[in-house]
Coordinates of C-alpha atoms in Angstrom, one line a residue:
Chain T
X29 CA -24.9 -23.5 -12.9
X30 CA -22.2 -25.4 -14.6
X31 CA -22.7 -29.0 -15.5
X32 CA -18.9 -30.3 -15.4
X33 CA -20.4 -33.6 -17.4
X34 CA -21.5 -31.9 -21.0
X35 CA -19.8 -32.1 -24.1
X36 CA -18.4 -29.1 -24.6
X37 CA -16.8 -27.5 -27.3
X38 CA -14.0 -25.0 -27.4
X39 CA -16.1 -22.1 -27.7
X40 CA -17.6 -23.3 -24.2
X41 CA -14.3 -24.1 -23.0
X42 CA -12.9 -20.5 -23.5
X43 CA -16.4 -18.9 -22.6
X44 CA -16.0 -20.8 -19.3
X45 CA -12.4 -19.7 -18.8
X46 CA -13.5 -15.6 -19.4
X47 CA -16.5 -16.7 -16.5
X48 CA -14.1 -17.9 -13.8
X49 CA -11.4 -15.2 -14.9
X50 CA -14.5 -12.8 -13.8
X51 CA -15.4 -14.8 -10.5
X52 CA -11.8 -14.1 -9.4
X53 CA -11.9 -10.5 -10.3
X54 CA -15.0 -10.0 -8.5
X55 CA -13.2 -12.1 -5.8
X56 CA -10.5 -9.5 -5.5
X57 CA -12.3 -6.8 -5.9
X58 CA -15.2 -7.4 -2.3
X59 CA -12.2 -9.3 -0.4
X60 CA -8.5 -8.8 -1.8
X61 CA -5.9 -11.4 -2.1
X62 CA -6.9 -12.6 1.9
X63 CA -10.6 -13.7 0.3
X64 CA -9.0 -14.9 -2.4
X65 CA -10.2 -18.8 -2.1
X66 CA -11.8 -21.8 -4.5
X67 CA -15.0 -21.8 -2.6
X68 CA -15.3 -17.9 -2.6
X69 CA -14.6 -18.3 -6.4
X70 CA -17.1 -21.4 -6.8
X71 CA -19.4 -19.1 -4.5
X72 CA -19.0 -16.6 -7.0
X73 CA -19.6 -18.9 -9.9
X74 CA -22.3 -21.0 -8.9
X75 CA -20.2 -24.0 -9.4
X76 CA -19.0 -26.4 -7.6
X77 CA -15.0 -26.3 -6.2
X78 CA -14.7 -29.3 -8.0
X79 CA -15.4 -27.9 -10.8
X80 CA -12.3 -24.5 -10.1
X81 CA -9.6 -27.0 -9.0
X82 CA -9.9 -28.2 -12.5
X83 CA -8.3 -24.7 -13.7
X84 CA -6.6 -24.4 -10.2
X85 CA -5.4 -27.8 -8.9
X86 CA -3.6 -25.4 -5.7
X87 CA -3.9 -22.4 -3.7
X88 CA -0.7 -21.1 -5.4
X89 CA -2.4 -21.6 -9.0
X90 CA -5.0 -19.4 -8.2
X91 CA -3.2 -16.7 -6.4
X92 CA -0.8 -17.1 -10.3
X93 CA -4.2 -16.4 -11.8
X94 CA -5.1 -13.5 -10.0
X95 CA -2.4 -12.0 -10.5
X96 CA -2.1 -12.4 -14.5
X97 CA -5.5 -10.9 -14.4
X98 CA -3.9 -7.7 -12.6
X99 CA -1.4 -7.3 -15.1
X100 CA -3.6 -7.9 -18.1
X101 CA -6.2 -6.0 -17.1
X102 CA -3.7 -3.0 -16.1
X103 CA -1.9 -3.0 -19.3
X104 CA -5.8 -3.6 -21.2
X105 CA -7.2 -0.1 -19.2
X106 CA -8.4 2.6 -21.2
X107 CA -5.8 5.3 -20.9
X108 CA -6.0 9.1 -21.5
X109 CA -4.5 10.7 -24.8
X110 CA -1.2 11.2 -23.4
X111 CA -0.6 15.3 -25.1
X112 CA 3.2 16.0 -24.6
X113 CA 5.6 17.8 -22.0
X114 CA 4.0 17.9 -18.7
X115 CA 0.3 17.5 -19.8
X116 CA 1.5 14.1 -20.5
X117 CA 3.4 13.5 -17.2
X118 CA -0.2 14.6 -15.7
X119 CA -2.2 12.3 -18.4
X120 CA -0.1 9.0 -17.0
X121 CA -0.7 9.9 -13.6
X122 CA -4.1 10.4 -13.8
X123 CA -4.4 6.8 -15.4
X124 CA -3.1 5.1 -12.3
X125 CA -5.5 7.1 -9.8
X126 CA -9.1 5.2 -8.6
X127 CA -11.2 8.0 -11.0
X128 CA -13.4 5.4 -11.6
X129 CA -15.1 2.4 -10.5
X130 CA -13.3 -0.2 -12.3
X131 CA -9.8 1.8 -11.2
X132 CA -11.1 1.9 -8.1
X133 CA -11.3 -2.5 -8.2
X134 CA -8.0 -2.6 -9.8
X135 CA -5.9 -0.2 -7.3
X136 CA -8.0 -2.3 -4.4
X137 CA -6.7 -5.3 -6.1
X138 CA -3.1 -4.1 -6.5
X139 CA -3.0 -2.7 -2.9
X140 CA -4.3 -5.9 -1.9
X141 CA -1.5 -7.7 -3.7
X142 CA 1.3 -6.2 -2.2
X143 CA 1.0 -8.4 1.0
X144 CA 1.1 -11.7 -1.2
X145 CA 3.9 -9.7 -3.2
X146 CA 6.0 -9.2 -0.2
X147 CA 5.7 -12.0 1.0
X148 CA 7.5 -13.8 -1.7
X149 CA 11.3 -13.1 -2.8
X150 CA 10.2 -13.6 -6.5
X151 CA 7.2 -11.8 -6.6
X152 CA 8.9 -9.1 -4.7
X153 CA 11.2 -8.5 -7.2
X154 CA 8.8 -8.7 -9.9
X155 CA 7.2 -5.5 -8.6
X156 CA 10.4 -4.2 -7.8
X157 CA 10.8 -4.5 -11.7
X158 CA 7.4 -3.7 -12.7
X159 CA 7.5 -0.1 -10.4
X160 CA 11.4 0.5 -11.8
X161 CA 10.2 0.1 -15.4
X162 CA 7.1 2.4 -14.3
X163 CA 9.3 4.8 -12.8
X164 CA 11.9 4.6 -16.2
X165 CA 8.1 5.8 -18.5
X166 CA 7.4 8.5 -15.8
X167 CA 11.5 9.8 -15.9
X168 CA 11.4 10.2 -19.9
X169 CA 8.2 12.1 -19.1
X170 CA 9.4 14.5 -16.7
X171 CA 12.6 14.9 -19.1
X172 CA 10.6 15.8 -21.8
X173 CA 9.0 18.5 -20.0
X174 CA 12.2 19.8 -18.6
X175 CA 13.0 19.9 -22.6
X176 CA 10.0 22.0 -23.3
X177 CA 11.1 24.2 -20.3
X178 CA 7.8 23.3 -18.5
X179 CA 9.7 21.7 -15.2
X180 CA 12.9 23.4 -13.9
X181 CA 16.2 21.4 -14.3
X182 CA 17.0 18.4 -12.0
X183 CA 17.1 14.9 -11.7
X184 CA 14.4 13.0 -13.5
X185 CA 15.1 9.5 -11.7
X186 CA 14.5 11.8 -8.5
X187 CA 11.1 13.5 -9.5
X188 CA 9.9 10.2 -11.5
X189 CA 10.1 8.5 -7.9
X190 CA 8.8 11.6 -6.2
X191 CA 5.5 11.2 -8.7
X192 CA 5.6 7.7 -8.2
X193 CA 5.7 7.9 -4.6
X194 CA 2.9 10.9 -4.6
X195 CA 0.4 9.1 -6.8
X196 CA 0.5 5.5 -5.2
X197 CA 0.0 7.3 -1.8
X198 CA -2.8 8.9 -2.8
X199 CA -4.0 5.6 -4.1
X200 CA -4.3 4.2 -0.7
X201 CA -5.9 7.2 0.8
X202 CA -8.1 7.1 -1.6
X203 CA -9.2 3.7 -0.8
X204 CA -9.3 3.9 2.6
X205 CA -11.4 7.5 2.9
X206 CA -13.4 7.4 -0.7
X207 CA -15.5 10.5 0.4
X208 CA -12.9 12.6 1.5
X209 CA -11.0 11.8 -1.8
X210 CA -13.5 12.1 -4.3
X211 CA -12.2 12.3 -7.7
X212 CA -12.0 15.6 -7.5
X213 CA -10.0 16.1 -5.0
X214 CA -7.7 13.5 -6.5
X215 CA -7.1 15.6 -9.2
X216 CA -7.2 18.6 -7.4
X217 CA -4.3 17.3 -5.0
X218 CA -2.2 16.2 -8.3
X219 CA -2.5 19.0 -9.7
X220 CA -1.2 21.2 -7.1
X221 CA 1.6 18.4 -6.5
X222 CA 2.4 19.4 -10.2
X223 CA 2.6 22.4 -9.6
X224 CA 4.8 22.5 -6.9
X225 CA 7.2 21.2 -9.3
X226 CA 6.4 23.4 -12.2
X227 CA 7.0 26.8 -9.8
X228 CA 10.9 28.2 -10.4
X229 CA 13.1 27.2 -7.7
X230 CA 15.3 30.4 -6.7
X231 CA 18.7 31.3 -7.5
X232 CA 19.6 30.5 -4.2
X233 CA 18.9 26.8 -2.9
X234 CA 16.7 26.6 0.2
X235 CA 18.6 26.5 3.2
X236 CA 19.3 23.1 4.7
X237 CA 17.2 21.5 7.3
X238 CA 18.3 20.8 10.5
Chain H
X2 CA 9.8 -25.9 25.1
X3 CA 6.5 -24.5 26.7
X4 CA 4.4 -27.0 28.8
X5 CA 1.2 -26.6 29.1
X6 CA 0.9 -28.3 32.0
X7 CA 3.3 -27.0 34.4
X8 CA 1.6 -24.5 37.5
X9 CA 2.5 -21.3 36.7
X10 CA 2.2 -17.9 38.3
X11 CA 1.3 -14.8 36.9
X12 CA 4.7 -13.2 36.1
X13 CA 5.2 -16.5 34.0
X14 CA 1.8 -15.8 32.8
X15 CA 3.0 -12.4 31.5
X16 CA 6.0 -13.2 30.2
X17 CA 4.5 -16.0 28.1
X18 CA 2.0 -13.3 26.8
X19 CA 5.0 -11.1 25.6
X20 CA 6.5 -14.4 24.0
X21 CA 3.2 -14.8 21.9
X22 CA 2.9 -11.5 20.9
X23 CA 6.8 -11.7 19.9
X24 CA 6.1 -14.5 17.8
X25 CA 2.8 -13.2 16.4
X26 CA 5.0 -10.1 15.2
X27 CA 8.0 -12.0 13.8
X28 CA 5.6 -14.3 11.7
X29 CA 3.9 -11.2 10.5
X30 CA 7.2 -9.3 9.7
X31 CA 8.4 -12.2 7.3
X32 CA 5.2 -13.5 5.9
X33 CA 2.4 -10.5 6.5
X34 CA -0.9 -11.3 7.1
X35 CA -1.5 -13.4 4.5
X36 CA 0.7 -15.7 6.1
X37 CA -0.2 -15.5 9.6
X38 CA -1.9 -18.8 11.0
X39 CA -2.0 -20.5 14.6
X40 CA 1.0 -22.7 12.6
X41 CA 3.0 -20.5 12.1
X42 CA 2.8 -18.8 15.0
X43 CA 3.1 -21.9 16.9
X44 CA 5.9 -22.9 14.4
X45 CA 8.0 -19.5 15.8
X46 CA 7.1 -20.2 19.5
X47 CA 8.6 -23.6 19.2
X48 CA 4.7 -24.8 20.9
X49 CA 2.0 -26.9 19.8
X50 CA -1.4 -25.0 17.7
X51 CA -3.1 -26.4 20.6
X52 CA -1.9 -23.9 23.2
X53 CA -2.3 -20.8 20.9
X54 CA -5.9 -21.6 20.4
X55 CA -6.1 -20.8 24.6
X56 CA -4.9 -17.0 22.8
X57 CA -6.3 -17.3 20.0
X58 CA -9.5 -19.4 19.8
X59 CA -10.3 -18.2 16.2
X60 CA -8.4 -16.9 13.3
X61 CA -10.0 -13.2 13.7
X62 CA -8.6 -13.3 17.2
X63 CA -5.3 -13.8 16.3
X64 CA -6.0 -11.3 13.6
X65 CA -7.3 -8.8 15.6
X66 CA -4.2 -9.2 18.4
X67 CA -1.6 -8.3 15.3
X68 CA -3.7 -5.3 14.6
X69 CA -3.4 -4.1 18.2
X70 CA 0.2 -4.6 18.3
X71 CA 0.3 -3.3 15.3
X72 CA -0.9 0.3 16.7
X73 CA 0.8 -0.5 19.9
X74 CA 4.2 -0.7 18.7
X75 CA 3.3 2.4 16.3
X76 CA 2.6 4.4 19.1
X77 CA 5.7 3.1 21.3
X78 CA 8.5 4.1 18.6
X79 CA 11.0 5.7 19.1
X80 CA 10.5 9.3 17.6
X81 CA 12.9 12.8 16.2
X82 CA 12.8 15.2 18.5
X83 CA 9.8 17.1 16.5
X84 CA 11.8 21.3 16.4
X85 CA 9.5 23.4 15.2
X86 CA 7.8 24.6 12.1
X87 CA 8.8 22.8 8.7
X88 CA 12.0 20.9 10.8
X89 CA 8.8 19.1 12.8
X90 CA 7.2 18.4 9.4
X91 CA 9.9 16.9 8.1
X92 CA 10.8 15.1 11.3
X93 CA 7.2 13.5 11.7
X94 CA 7.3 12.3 8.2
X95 CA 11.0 10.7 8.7
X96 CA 9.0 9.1 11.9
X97 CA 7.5 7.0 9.2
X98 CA 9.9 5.9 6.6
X99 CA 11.7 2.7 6.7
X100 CA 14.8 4.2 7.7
X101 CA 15.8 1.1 10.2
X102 CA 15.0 -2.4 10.2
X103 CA 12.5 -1.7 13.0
X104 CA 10.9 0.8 11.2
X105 CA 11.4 -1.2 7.7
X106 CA 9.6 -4.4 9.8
X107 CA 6.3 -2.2 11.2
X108 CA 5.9 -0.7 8.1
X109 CA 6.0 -4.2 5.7
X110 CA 3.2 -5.2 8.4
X111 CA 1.2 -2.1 8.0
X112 CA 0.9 -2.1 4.4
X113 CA 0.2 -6.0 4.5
X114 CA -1.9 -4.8 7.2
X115 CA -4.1 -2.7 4.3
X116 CA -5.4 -6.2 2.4
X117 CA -7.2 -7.1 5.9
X118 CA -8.5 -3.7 6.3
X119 CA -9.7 -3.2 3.1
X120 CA -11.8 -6.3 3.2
X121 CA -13.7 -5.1 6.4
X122 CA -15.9 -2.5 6.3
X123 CA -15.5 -1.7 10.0
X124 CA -11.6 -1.8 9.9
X125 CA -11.7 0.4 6.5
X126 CA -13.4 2.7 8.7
X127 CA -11.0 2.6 11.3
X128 CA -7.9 3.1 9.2
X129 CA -9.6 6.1 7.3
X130 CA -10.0 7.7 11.0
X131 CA -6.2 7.1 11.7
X132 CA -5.3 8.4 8.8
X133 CA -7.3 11.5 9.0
X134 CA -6.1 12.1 12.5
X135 CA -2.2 11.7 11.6
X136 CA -3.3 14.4 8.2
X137 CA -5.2 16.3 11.2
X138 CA -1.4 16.8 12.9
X139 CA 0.3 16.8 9.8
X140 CA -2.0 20.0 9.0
X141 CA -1.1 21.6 11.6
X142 CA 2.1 21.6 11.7
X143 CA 1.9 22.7 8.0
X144 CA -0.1 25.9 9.7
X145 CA 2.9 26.1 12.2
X146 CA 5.4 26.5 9.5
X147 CA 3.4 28.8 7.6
X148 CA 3.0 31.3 10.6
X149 CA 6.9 31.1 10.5
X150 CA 6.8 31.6 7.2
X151 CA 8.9 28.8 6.1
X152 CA 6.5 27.2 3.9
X153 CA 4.2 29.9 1.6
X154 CA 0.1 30.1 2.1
X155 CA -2.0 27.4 1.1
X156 CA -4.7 25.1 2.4
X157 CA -2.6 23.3 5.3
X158 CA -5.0 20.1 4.8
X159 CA -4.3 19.6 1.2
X160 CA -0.6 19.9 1.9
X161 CA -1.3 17.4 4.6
X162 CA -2.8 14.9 2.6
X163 CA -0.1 15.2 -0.1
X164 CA 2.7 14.8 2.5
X165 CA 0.8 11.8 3.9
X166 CA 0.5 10.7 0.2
X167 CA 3.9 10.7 -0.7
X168 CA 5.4 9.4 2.0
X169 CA 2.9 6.3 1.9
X170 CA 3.5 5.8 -1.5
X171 CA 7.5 5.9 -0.6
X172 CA 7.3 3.4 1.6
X173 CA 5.6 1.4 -0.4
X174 CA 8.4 1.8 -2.6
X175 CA 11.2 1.5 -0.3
X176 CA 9.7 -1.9 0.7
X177 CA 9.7 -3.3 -2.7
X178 CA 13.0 -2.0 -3.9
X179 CA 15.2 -1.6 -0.8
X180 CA 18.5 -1.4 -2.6
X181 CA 17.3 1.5 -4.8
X182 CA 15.6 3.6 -2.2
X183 CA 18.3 3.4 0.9
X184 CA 17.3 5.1 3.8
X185 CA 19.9 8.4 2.4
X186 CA 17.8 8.1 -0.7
X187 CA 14.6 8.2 0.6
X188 CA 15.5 11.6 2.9
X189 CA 17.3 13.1 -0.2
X190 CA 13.5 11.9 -2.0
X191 CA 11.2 13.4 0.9
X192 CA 14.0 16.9 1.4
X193 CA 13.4 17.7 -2.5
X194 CA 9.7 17.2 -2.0
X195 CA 9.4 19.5 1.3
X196 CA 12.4 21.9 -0.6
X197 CA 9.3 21.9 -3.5
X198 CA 6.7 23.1 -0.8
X199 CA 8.9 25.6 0.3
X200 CA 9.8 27.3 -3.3
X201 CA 8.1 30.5 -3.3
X202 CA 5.0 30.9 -5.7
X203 CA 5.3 33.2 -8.7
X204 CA 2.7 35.8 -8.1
X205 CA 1.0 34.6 -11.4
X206 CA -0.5 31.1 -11.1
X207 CA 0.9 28.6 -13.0
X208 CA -1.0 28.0 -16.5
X209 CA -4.1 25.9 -15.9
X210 CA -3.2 22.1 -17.3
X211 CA -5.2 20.9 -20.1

């Protein structure tokens, strides 16, 4: 497919670049960060591994690629018209749920990532950031709708992890049991979440668990 | 230190068999499955690849073994005393948090554990059954509560699979961010969620969300 010997100009070079940023993706996508190898990529391709350790002269420079891809292609997703208050909080949720099939490759591929990302101190607190910073966006969210008196007082650090926590759950679920968790049950689930944190707490606190 | 070549009998046998699978979990706990290979395995045993292939004659075999210890060591942990109603809720879903370095270790190898699943059909199968039989108790222990009127009426599975959710999604959490979601933390997190299930409903639904 891909004659390594042509003259090429830069137009090819980048066109080629976009094709074996798409081999990885698809890569991901049918066998996660495990599968992630040159010949599975070339496979993909229909090129030679000659030709990918050009671009990825080591495992590691791959796995780098991959995950560049992840990020760029999670900050590039269409996204819902956020609305304010807790129609927002919902909106932002709702983006990061498998609703679709090309959410459902991207929360395969970021599941799938968490092994390589645990399994490396730096990474590890890369995501550590990356989910602290996600958690920051969902806490001005949830304060906004405590503004607009649409969520009761309380912490919203505490209900921005809770969220977090709730939606990335689901994720996996999700993933794992696609017809069970259709989309709309997905939503469904969220929104009774949501709800649960909407309703008034009474005057008096629940009593304490054992 | 192991030689191959030495007679043995079967308690040696045994013990030697406990020794791999030590090793096999060790390697797993620091690297996942990403990084589990005869090497390394061989590496922690302090033996030569050689004798691991007698255990492990392929890669998919020494895969395979970590998944069963996987759900063997699941099932042997040590658990709450369950209570009743929404205390055995709560109890069964601190079962699962990393709340100890034991419980912080199985649960870094189960979610590394979800890359390998995901990219096999039959094991993607499998996990959606274990997880729909853990929602399956979770439900009804949701119905037990309920009957004692500790938690109000709703569909007990849908509250199952958001507890599952958010306690998945916690982990998940916990593992990347350790120092922020302590093991106090994560109980104060997964108290105000169950405190949320437990608010009483206003006896006018909430206003649908746009």
């Amino acid at each position: 497919m891909y004659r390594s010997s042509m003259a090429r100009t830069k137009g090819d070079h980048e066109a080629r670049r976009r094709d074996v940023s798409e081999a990885v993706w698809r890569v991901l996508a049918a066998h996660g960060f495990d599968g992630l190898t040159l010949r599975a990529v070339a496979t993909e391709l229909g090129a030679t591994t000659g030709l990918l350790t050009h671009y990825f002269p080591a495992k590691r420079d791959l796995v780098a690629h991959a995950l560049e891809l992840l990020e760029q292609r999670t900050d590039a997703r269409p996204r819902r018209t956020p609305g304010q208050g807790l129609a927002a909080l919902r909106s932002v949720l709702l983006d990061i749920l498998p609703l679709t099939p090309d959410a459902t490759a991207s929360n395969r591929i970021w599941v799938s990532s968490w092994d390589t990302a645990l399994a490396d101190p730096a990474l590890t607190e890369d995501y550590a950031g990356k989910y602290g910073r996600s958690r920051d966006r969902l806490a001005e969210r949830v304060a906004a709708a405590q503004a607009l008196g649409e969520l009761p007082p309380g912490d919203p650090a505490g209900i921005a992890a809770g969220a977090q926590s709730f939606v990335l759950g689901l994720v996996v679920q999700a993933l794992f049991a696609p017809a069970e968790f259709t989309p709309e049950r997905q939503i469904q689930l969220l929104d009774t979440y949501l709800a649960g944190l909407a309703a008034p707490r009474g005057t008096t606190p629940a009593a304490p668990l054992p």
